[in-house]
């Protein structure tokens, strides 16, 4: 194939890239023509209008090995399969300039490599589209031509059908996030309490429309420091408004630059870069900030949210014009390193925000975070602009930006150091994935960033009540059921430590007539969103119906789901900070909520220590756990009347049988797994940590018994299953006599809370016969 002189000079790798690109271009031949749109003539390749393009950032350090890159637009590459001959057909622009000129209408159609979320979720309607498309434009154009040609009448019909379904899906998926981030109020409120912070009238009016009458403590404390230009490390309890603590100053700076016309279209670089550990949290940041900016009369900042599952090209284009960039480290690094001039643009950011900082580390994102930070800090000069030679004193990049780090939890010893009370010295760089190391890498511009800790005594929300329920391992399901029955008409989040436990408990609760949905990391992204949507919709509706989300720790951090009143730790959290984050899904934004741990008798002492540690003062980090416990916080055991719980047992037994049947049949087809499982059983070892439910102190749990149950369940016939179902239905409709009066519990119809309220108000046996003061589970 003939090539341009320049192209011949390229190394093999780049030539191969081009050749791959062209190979893909030949696909256009299998689509019907759209003659009205173009007039084509065969051209010699070297006669095509090749145009130089900048090298992707990742290739910048190629030390001259890679020659110039070029691209060409508006051509079709036709390959004759029989001769292998390739012809380049140039396409003349149509009179309205729609083909090959990067016009708006084309942009609306591209980026169709949807894989995960819907486009509407990521393309903010206020984003001004880039004037020219720099990313692989030839490929883009031909793809669009291909789409246009493909619109024959039959396909059009299918497309319109699909698009209707897609629109519905888009709206639905978007709704899941909407629900998570719904502003608290939509009526304007008096915001005079914000005056001491000295915000602009635009921001004040936004806050008023959001219904946020008062700043939260972290907002009061952090915003002035950030506005004064300091680096800030912010710690505040879960649900306390940390997002706007950094979001408001970013908006303020945006408005300031806009009004002083410093931020012209020509010199536009992103103002802020926000890193979040998960896709859900990145989307949530996006929604919170949009909500803040959407109520004012000002022009909103453009936002680009870079997360996996979406078209890279589209994200790169969004980035070109973004004021605020939000991303998960993996995708952000991918986009940064493949982009052209992206790193250079991001070096100019004025704010770098690390949200849920400790989770970034626990999610194993450290390497990417490190790459991003290194790239942002690398000082670069034009080829002939050697610093030493020129004697130019460049402004260090970290001086250009403020760094803001936020979380609800920080390691206690780190907190002490940040607060200036820790021991000096120590090898900070030795523990490479520690928070301390991250903070070192962050290269703050202040010698000492401001550590804003608005809750040094407790990391827990003030409206949170905590308690524990003591029962043996095999009784956990029973007690969970009893607890959820007692909390009918509430939104409850049940946390487990394994995906398998979620898979088992969810159908178990559903069989018992409770509206449970599952959320874990092995679910497809769309299924995760669907679960969240079902849960949040119920939560948002605020109806009397209950709603239960059974989840792994994937849901533990940051998610702002409104109106969750109860968090249950079915398994003990693996670390103290996880207890804080899980419990933080309730009692948010000044509301009330309960967090209840279900644990075995042998675990109680450990649980008490864990909870006491969480409540212990940051300054007393060196004290022993028992000392911390003595300090005051003592998590109470909630008494549940065992006689009553035992009456629920037959229901649980049947519901478990049913759930086991479904699980066993699902697994039934996997012979290898069975063989491995049985072999492991014979050897008396765990087959898989997720398959074999363990007790939380690491001892072997009920795995063997469950395998036997599953085997039995697999052998059940359809008639057997039908009989169990009928038996369970009958049981669920029956009274569970509390032994004191004709009170009863069922899975439906009876409002247990009402029942117990009556008892509290002087009904027979004021103690309820079932639970001690159930309204707050004895936690008043
Ligand atoms: N000043 C305010 N007044 C009332 N509500 C607020 C205020 N600021 C934020 N909120 C609301 O409080 C809720 C919790 O805020 P946010 O998600 O920022 O908490 P967070 O501290 O980041 O929590 P987490 O640590 O769990 O991530 C949100 O729904 C938010 O809209």
JSON list of C-alpha atoms and ligand atoms in Angstrom, two decimals, residues 180-184 194 207 211-216 218-219 236-244 281 284 288 355-356 407-408 556-560 581 584-585 588-589, ligand 1:
[
{"chain": "A", "resi": 180, "resn": "UNK", "atom": "CA", "xyz": [-29.18, 8.73, 45.69]},
{"chain": "A", "resi": 181, "resn": "UNK", "atom": "CA", "xyz": [-28.43, 12.36, 45.48]},
{"chain": "A", "resi": 182, "resn": "UNK", "atom": "CA", "xyz": [-31.77, 13.99, 45.71]},
{"chain": "A", "resi": 183, "resn": "UNK", "atom": "CA", "xyz": [-31.51, 17.41, 47.26]},
{"chain": "A", "resi": 184, "resn": "UNK", "atom": "CA", "xyz": [-33.13, 17.60, 50.65]},
{"chain": "A", "resi": 194, "resn": "UNK", "atom": "CA", "xyz": [-24.09, 31.10, 55.85]},
{"chain": "A", "resi": 207, "resn": "UNK", "atom": "CA", "xyz": [-27.90, 27.09, 48.69]},
{"chain": "A", "resi": 211, "resn": "UNK", "atom": "CA", "xyz": [-32.92, 24.22, 51.03]},
{"chain": "A", "resi": 212, "resn": "UNK", "atom": "CA", "xyz": [-29.64, 24.20, 52.97]},
{"chain": "A", "resi": 213, "resn": "UNK", "atom": "CA", "xyz": [-30.35, 26.80, 55.64]},
{"chain": "A", "resi": 214, "resn": "UNK", "atom": "CA", "xyz": [-27.20, 26.17, 57.69]},
{"chain": "A", "resi": 215, "resn": "UNK", "atom": "CA", "xyz": [-23.70, 25.10, 56.90]},
{"chain": "A", "resi": 216, "resn": "UNK", "atom": "CA", "xyz": [-22.73, 21.79, 58.47]},
{"chain": "A", "resi": 218, "resn": "UNK", "atom": "CA", "xyz": [-17.28, 20.64, 58.30]},
{"chain": "A", "resi": 219, "resn": "UNK", "atom": "CA", "xyz": [-18.55, 23.21, 55.85]},
{"chain": "A", "resi": 236, "resn": "UNK", "atom": "CA", "xyz": [-15.94, 14.71, 59.50]},
{"chain": "A", "resi": 237, "resn": "UNK", "atom": "CA", "xyz": [-18.44, 12.03, 60.25]},
{"chain": "A", "resi": 238, "resn": "UNK", "atom": "CA", "xyz": [-20.33, 10.22, 57.54]},
{"chain": "A", "resi": 239, "resn": "UNK", "atom": "CA", "xyz": [-23.20, 12.10, 55.94]},
{"chain": "A", "resi": 240, "resn": "UNK", "atom": "CA", "xyz": [-22.02, 15.45, 57.26]},
{"chain": "A", "resi": 241, "resn": "UNK", "atom": "CA", "xyz": [-21.78, 17.29, 53.95]},
{"chain": "A", "resi": 242, "resn": "UNK", "atom": "CA", "xyz": [-18.12, 16.88, 53.06]},
{"chain": "A", "resi": 243, "resn": "UNK", "atom": "CA", "xyz": [-18.87, 17.04, 49.33]},
{"chain": "A", "resi": 244, "resn": "UNK", "atom": "CA", "xyz": [-20.03, 20.63, 49.48]},
{"chain": "A", "resi": 281, "resn": "UNK", "atom": "CA", "xyz": [-19.10, 7.73, 44.17]},
{"chain": "A", "resi": 284, "resn": "UNK", "atom": "CA", "xyz": [-22.56, 10.93, 43.11]},
{"chain": "A", "resi": 288, "resn": "UNK", "atom": "CA", "xyz": [-24.04, 16.76, 44.07]},
{"chain": "A", "resi": 355, "resn": "UNK", "atom": "CA", "xyz": [-12.47, 12.15, 48.24]},
{"chain": "A", "resi": 356, "resn": "UNK", "atom": "CA", "xyz": [-12.78, 9.08, 50.47]},
{"chain": "A", "resi": 407, "resn": "UNK", "atom": "CA", "xyz": [-12.65, 11.28, 54.52]},
{"chain": "A", "resi": 408, "resn": "UNK", "atom": "CA", "xyz": [-14.69, 10.26, 57.53]},
{"chain": "A", "resi": 556, "resn": "UNK", "atom": "CA", "xyz": [-20.33, 0.79, 52.75]},
{"chain": "A", "resi": 557, "resn": "UNK", "atom": "CA", "xyz": [-18.75, 4.07, 51.82]},
{"chain": "A", "resi": 558, "resn": "UNK", "atom": "CA", "xyz": [-19.92, 7.38, 50.62]},
{"chain": "A", "resi": 559, "resn": "UNK", "atom": "CA", "xyz": [-23.24, 6.38, 49.09]},
{"chain": "A", "resi": 560, "resn": "UNK", "atom": "CA", "xyz": [-25.77, 8.98, 50.01]},
{"chain": "A", "resi": 581, "resn": "UNK", "atom": "CA", "xyz": [-18.56, 3.76, 57.07]},
{"chain": "A", "resi": 584, "resn": "UNK", "atom": "CA", "xyz": [-22.66, 5.99, 58.24]},
{"chain": "A", "resi": 585, "resn": "UNK", "atom": "CA", "xyz": [-25.24, 4.96, 55.66]},
{"chain": "A", "resi": 588, "resn": "UNK", "atom": "CA", "xyz": [-27.16, 11.15, 57.56]},
{"chain": "A", "resi": 589, "resn": "UNK", "atom": "CA", "xyz": [-27.61, 14.89, 57.28]},
{"chain": "B", "resi": 1, "resn": "LIG", "atom": "N1", "xyz": [-25.61, 22.39, 54.62]},
{"chain": "B", "resi": 1, "resn": "LIG", "atom": "C1", "xyz": [-26.38, 21.34, 54.40]},
{"chain": "B", "resi": 1, "resn": "LIG", "atom": "N2", "xyz": [-27.62, 21.30, 54.92]},
{"chain": "B", "resi": 1, "resn": "LIG", "atom": "C2", "xyz": [-28.42, 20.23, 54.73]},
{"chain": "B", "resi": 1, "resn": "LIG", "atom": "N3", "xyz": [-28.07, 19.13, 54.02]},
{"chain": "B", "resi": 1, "resn": "LIG", "atom": "C3", "xyz": [-26.83, 19.12, 53.48]},
{"chain": "B", "resi": 1, "resn": "LIG", "atom": "C4", "xyz": [-25.93, 20.22, 53.63]},
{"chain": "B", "resi": 1, "resn": "LIG", "atom": "N4", "xyz": [-24.80, 19.92, 52.98]},
{"chain": "B", "resi": 1, "resn": "LIG", "atom": "C5", "xyz": [-24.97, 18.70, 52.44]},
{"chain": "B", "resi": 1, "resn": "LIG", "atom": "N5", "xyz": [-26.19, 18.21, 52.72]},
{"chain": "B", "resi": 1, "resn": "LIG", "atom": "C6", "xyz": [-26.78, 16.90, 52.33]},
{"chain": "B", "resi": 1, "resn": "LIG", "atom": "O1", "xyz": [-26.28, 15.93, 53.26]},
{"chain": "B", "resi": 1, "resn": "LIG", "atom": "C7", "xyz": [-26.16, 14.67, 52.62]},
{"chain": "B", "resi": 1, "resn": "LIG", "atom": "C8", "xyz": [-24.81, 14.07, 52.94]},
{"chain": "B", "resi": 1, "resn": "LIG", "atom": "O2", "xyz": [-23.80, 14.84, 52.33]},
{"chain": "B", "resi": 1, "resn": "LIG", "atom": "P1", "xyz": [-22.47, 14.17, 51.74]},
{"chain": "B", "resi": 1, "resn": "LIG", "atom": "O3", "xyz": [-22.80, 13.03, 50.86]},
{"chain": "B", "resi": 1, "resn": "LIG", "atom": "O4", "xyz": [-21.64, 15.27, 51.21]},
{"chain": "B", "resi": 1, "resn": "LIG", "atom": "O5", "xyz": [-21.86, 13.58, 53.07]},
{"chain": "B", "resi": 1, "resn": "LIG", "atom": "P2", "xyz": [-20.39, 13.03, 53.35]},
{"chain": "B", "resi": 1, "resn": "LIG", "atom": "O6", "xyz": [-19.89, 13.73, 54.56]},
{"chain": "B", "resi": 1, "resn": "LIG", "atom": "O7", "xyz": [-19.55, 13.13, 52.10]},
{"chain": "B", "resi": 1, "resn": "LIG", "atom": "O8", "xyz": [-20.71, 11.51, 53.70]},
{"chain": "B", "resi": 1, "resn": "LIG", "atom": "P3", "xyz": [-19.80, 10.19, 53.51]},
{"chain": "B", "resi": 1, "resn": "LIG", "atom": "O9", "xyz": [-18.62, 10.31, 54.43]},
{"chain": "B", "resi": 1, "resn": "LIG", "atom": "O10", "xyz": [-20.68, 9.08, 53.89]},
{"chain": "B", "resi": 1, "resn": "LIG", "atom": "O11", "xyz": [-19.39, 10.21, 52.08]},
{"chain": "B", "resi": 1, "resn": "LIG", "atom": "C9", "xyz": [-26.39, 14.91, 51.15]},
{"chain": "B", "resi": 1, "resn": "LIG", "atom": "O12", "xyz": [-27.65, 14.44, 50.80]},
{"chain": "B", "resi": 1, "resn": "LIG", "atom": "C10", "xyz": [-26.29, 16.40, 50.98]},
{"chain": "B", "resi": 1, "resn": "LIG", "atom": "O13", "xyz": [-27.12, 16.86, 49.94]}
]
